[in-house]
Short mmCIF file of C-alpha atoms in Angstrom, two decimals:
data_model
loop_
_atom_site.label_atom_id
_atom_site.label_comp_id
_atom_site.label_asym_id
_atom_site.label_seq_id
_atom_site.Cartn_x
_atom_site.Cartn_y
_atom_site.Cartn_z
CA MET E 339 12.83 15.09 9.19
CA SER E 340 13.39 11.73 7.36
CA LYS E 341 16.48 10.64 5.64
CA TRP E 342 16.22 8.20 2.74
CA ILE E 343 18.94 6.01 1.01
CA ARG E 344 19.12 3.66 -1.76
CA PHE E 345 21.33 0.65 -1.49
CA ARG E 346 22.10 -2.91 -2.64
CA ARG E 347 22.71 -5.92 -0.25
CA GLN E 348 25.98 -7.65 -0.48
CA ASN E 349 26.13 -9.95 -3.60
CA SER E 350 22.71 -8.53 -4.82
CA GLN E 351 21.80 -6.61 -8.07
CA LEU E 352 18.49 -5.51 -6.52
CA ASN E 353 18.19 -1.87 -5.97
CA GLU E 354 16.42 -1.15 -2.69
CA PHE E 355 15.57 1.92 -0.52
CA GLY E 356 14.58 2.75 3.16
CA ARG E 357 14.58 5.44 5.69
CA LEU E 358 17.31 5.97 8.26
CA VAL E 359 16.24 5.27 11.88
CA ASP E 360 19.31 6.55 14.06
CA GLU E 361 20.71 10.07 14.73
CA VAL E 362 24.40 8.85 14.99
CA ASP E 363 27.36 8.90 12.64
CA PHE E 364 26.34 7.86 9.15
CA ASP E 365 28.45 4.66 9.19
CA GLU E 366 26.80 3.48 12.56
CA GLN E 367 23.19 4.17 11.35
CA ARG E 368 20.55 1.60 10.42
CA VAL E 369 17.98 1.63 7.76
CA LYS E 370 14.30 0.50 7.80
CA VAL E 371 13.72 -1.31 4.51
CA CYS E 372 10.75 0.20 2.49
CA VAL E 373 8.86 -1.01 -0.39
CA GLY E 374 6.88 0.82 -3.24
CA ASP E 375 7.91 4.00 -4.77
CA LEU E 376 10.48 6.27 -2.98
CA PHE E 377 8.59 9.41 -3.93
CA ASP E 378 4.94 8.16 -3.43
CA ASN E 379 3.00 5.37 -1.70
CA ASN E 380 5.85 3.44 -0.08
CA GLU E 381 5.51 1.26 3.04
CA SER E 382 7.91 0.41 5.67
CA THR E 383 8.77 -3.33 6.30
CA ASP E 384 9.81 -4.92 9.52
CA GLU E 385 13.27 -5.35 8.33
CA ILE E 386 16.20 -3.16 9.67
CA LEU E 387 19.65 -3.51 8.14
CA LYS E 388 23.03 -1.76 9.14
CA VAL E 389 24.27 0.73 6.65
CA LYS E 390 27.90 -0.29 6.88
CA ASP E 391 26.90 -3.80 5.53
CA LEU E 392 25.30 -2.39 2.47
CA ASN E 393 26.46 -1.08 -0.85
CA LEU E 394 25.19 2.47 -1.08
CA LEU E 395 23.65 3.99 -4.36
CA THR E 396 22.99 7.58 -5.14
CA PRO E 397 19.75 8.26 -3.00
CA CYS E 398 17.86 8.56 -6.26
CA TRP E 399 18.53 8.53 -10.04
CA PRO E 400 17.33 11.81 -11.75
CA GLY E 401 16.76 11.84 -15.26
CA LYS E 402 18.79 15.09 -15.63
CA MET E 403 20.61 17.43 -12.97
CA PHE E 404 20.50 21.07 -13.50
CA GLY E 405 22.95 23.54 -11.75
CA LEU E 406 22.28 27.05 -11.12
CA TRP E 407 24.94 29.76 -11.51
CA LYS E 408 25.20 33.04 -9.72
CA ASN E 409 22.55 31.87 -7.00
CA VAL E 410 24.52 32.42 -3.81
CA GLY E 411 24.27 35.92 -2.46
CA SER E 412 27.68 35.91 -0.65
CA ALA E 413 29.31 34.67 -3.68
CA ILE E 414 27.79 37.05 -5.96
CA GLU E 415 28.89 40.00 -3.81
CA SER E 416 32.50 38.80 -3.32
CA GLN E 417 32.97 38.38 -7.07
CA GLY E 418 31.29 41.68 -7.92
CA LEU E 419 28.57 40.16 -9.94
CA THR E 420 24.77 40.92 -10.05
CA ILE E 421 21.82 38.87 -9.40
CA PRO E 422 20.33 37.74 -12.77
CA GLU E 423 16.77 38.57 -13.69
CA GLU E 424 15.95 34.83 -14.39
CA PRO E 425 17.74 31.65 -13.49
CA LEU E 426 21.11 30.69 -15.27
CA PHE E 427 21.64 27.13 -15.30
CA PHE E 428 23.69 24.28 -16.77
CA LEU E 429 23.25 20.57 -17.35
CA LYS E 430 25.08 17.54 -15.69
CA THR E 431 24.11 14.40 -17.56
CA ASN E 432 23.40 11.22 -15.70
CA ASN E 433 26.45 9.27 -16.71
CA CYS E 434 28.34 11.47 -14.07
CA TYR E 435 26.44 10.22 -11.12
CA LEU E 436 28.48 9.00 -8.26
CA PRO E 437 27.32 7.53 -4.93
CA HIS E 438 28.57 8.28 -1.37
CA LEU E 439 32.48 7.48 -1.10
CA GLY E 440 32.86 7.07 -4.81
CA GLU E 441 36.06 7.88 -6.48
CA VAL E 442 36.29 11.00 -8.62
CA ARG E 443 38.36 10.11 -11.70
CA ARG E 444 40.34 12.56 -13.82
CA PRO E 445 39.14 12.31 -17.38
CA ALA E 446 41.42 10.47 -19.95
CA ASN E 447 43.52 12.96 -21.92
CA TYR E 448 42.82 15.81 -19.69
CA GLU E 449 45.82 17.38 -17.63
CA GLY E 450 44.29 20.40 -16.32
CA LYS E 451 42.59 21.23 -13.03
CA VAL E 452 39.70 19.34 -11.56
CA ILE E 453 37.66 21.42 -8.91
CA PHE E 454 34.97 20.62 -6.53
CA GLU E 455 32.18 22.81 -5.36
CA GLY E 456 29.78 21.80 -2.53
CA GLU E 457 26.06 22.43 -3.32
CA LEU E 458 22.78 21.94 -1.94
CA GLY E 459 20.69 19.59 -4.28
CA VAL E 460 16.99 20.08 -4.63
CA VAL E 461 15.27 16.80 -5.25
CA ILE E 462 11.96 17.27 -7.37
CA GLY E 463 9.60 14.34 -6.56
CA LYS E 464 6.79 15.06 -8.99
CA VAL E 465 6.52 15.66 -12.76
CA CYS E 466 5.95 19.33 -13.10
CA LYS E 467 6.08 22.19 -15.46
CA HIS E 468 5.29 26.08 -15.38
CA VAL E 469 5.09 25.85 -11.61
CA SER E 470 4.52 29.10 -9.68
CA GLU E 471 6.86 30.27 -6.86
CA GLU E 472 4.08 29.82 -4.46
CA SER E 473 3.55 26.12 -5.37
CA ALA E 474 7.05 25.12 -5.71
CA ASP E 475 7.22 23.54 -2.39
CA ASP E 476 4.35 21.06 -3.23
CA TYR E 477 6.88 19.40 -5.98
CA ILE E 478 10.10 19.34 -3.86
CA PHE E 479 10.74 15.76 -2.07
CA GLY E 480 13.82 16.82 -0.27
CA TYR E 481 17.25 17.93 -0.31
CA THR E 482 20.83 16.33 -0.58
CA ASN E 483 24.54 16.89 -0.68
CA VAL E 484 26.10 17.52 -4.29
CA ASN E 485 29.70 17.79 -5.19
CA ASP E 486 29.62 19.68 -8.41
CA THR E 487 32.98 18.60 -9.92
CA THR E 488 34.19 20.56 -12.97
CA ALA E 489 37.19 20.25 -15.54
CA PRO E 490 37.24 24.16 -15.83
CA GLU E 491 39.92 24.35 -18.53
CA LEU E 492 37.48 22.59 -20.98
CA ILE E 493 34.77 25.08 -20.62
CA ARG E 494 36.72 27.70 -23.11
CA LYS E 495 38.94 25.29 -24.93
CA ASP E 496 37.18 26.27 -28.05
CA PRO E 497 36.67 30.14 -27.59
CA THR E 498 33.70 30.00 -30.16
CA PHE E 499 31.59 27.69 -27.96
CA PRO E 500 31.74 27.47 -24.12
CA GLN E 501 31.40 23.77 -23.13
CA TRP E 502 29.73 23.85 -19.67
CA CYS E 503 28.01 20.58 -20.13
CA ARG E 504 31.35 18.72 -21.24
CA ALA E 505 33.29 20.33 -18.41
CA LYS E 506 30.83 19.25 -15.73
CA SER E 507 29.51 15.97 -16.98
CA MET E 508 32.53 13.60 -17.14
CA ASP E 509 32.15 10.27 -15.56
CA THR E 510 32.14 10.55 -11.75
CA PHE E 511 31.60 14.46 -11.78
CA GLY E 512 28.21 14.28 -10.10
CA ALA E 513 28.60 12.89 -6.56
CA PHE E 514 25.53 13.31 -4.67
CA GLY E 515 24.13 11.80 -1.39
CA PRO E 516 24.37 9.80 0.78
CA SER E 517 20.83 10.57 1.67
CA ILE E 518 17.81 12.72 0.86
CA SER E 519 16.53 14.72 3.89
CA THR E 520 12.70 15.72 3.87
CA LYS E 521 10.70 18.15 5.70
CA VAL E 522 13.73 20.35 6.48
CA ASP E 523 13.90 24.07 7.28
CA LEU E 524 16.02 25.85 4.81
CA ASN E 525 16.57 28.64 7.07
CA GLN E 526 18.54 26.47 9.48
CA MET E 527 20.62 24.69 6.52
CA GLN E 528 24.18 25.38 5.97
CA VAL E 529 26.44 24.02 3.30
CA LYS E 530 30.17 23.21 4.26
CA THR E 531 32.76 21.71 2.03
CA PHE E 532 35.81 20.00 3.55
CA ASN E 533 39.00 19.00 1.58
CA ARG E 534 41.37 16.71 3.48
CA GLY E 535 39.98 17.98 6.74
CA ARG E 536 40.26 21.54 5.87
CA MET E 537 36.94 23.58 5.33
CA ARG E 538 37.10 25.06 1.94
CA GLN E 539 33.49 26.37 1.64
CA ASP E 540 30.88 27.58 4.26
CA TYR E 541 27.69 29.40 3.13
CA ALA E 542 23.94 29.53 4.23
#
């Protein structure tokens, strides 16, 4: 398994990327600087930097982020829902992206609840369309952590038009990272979400 991050050095505006080289706490890790394309034809350099000395970016910059609804079996059962016949999804626009340790901010003029949801993010590494289920893995670059933040009271503020995109795409509502993990075994993965040291979500 490899873990990839994007970063800027102190006092630099240049976006760079690299591969983590240590299996220790994230803040103590080092990154081997790479050049080229994160998703294709990249090469390692001889330069290794300490993660704690860098300004972390989101591990990639997607053109768009789709969220699936009713896709976790345990949640579907607990809420008495049924598995949909085809994917049900919403859109999070790229203004909401937030890197590791960024601050989620309440939208101006909104006094309602702001909720979090820990999710597994699937990073698509190739342009694709009409991909078969059997070929899907060929287009997946890796996986990352996502905090799908929502202002739920905006969704049905207008009873004639559910505003999913607005409620989920406010600035800072799309935190993800800090890294993208490649070549992982999904059967061994588990998503756990903690809030102030208390585990609030735990699902496989």
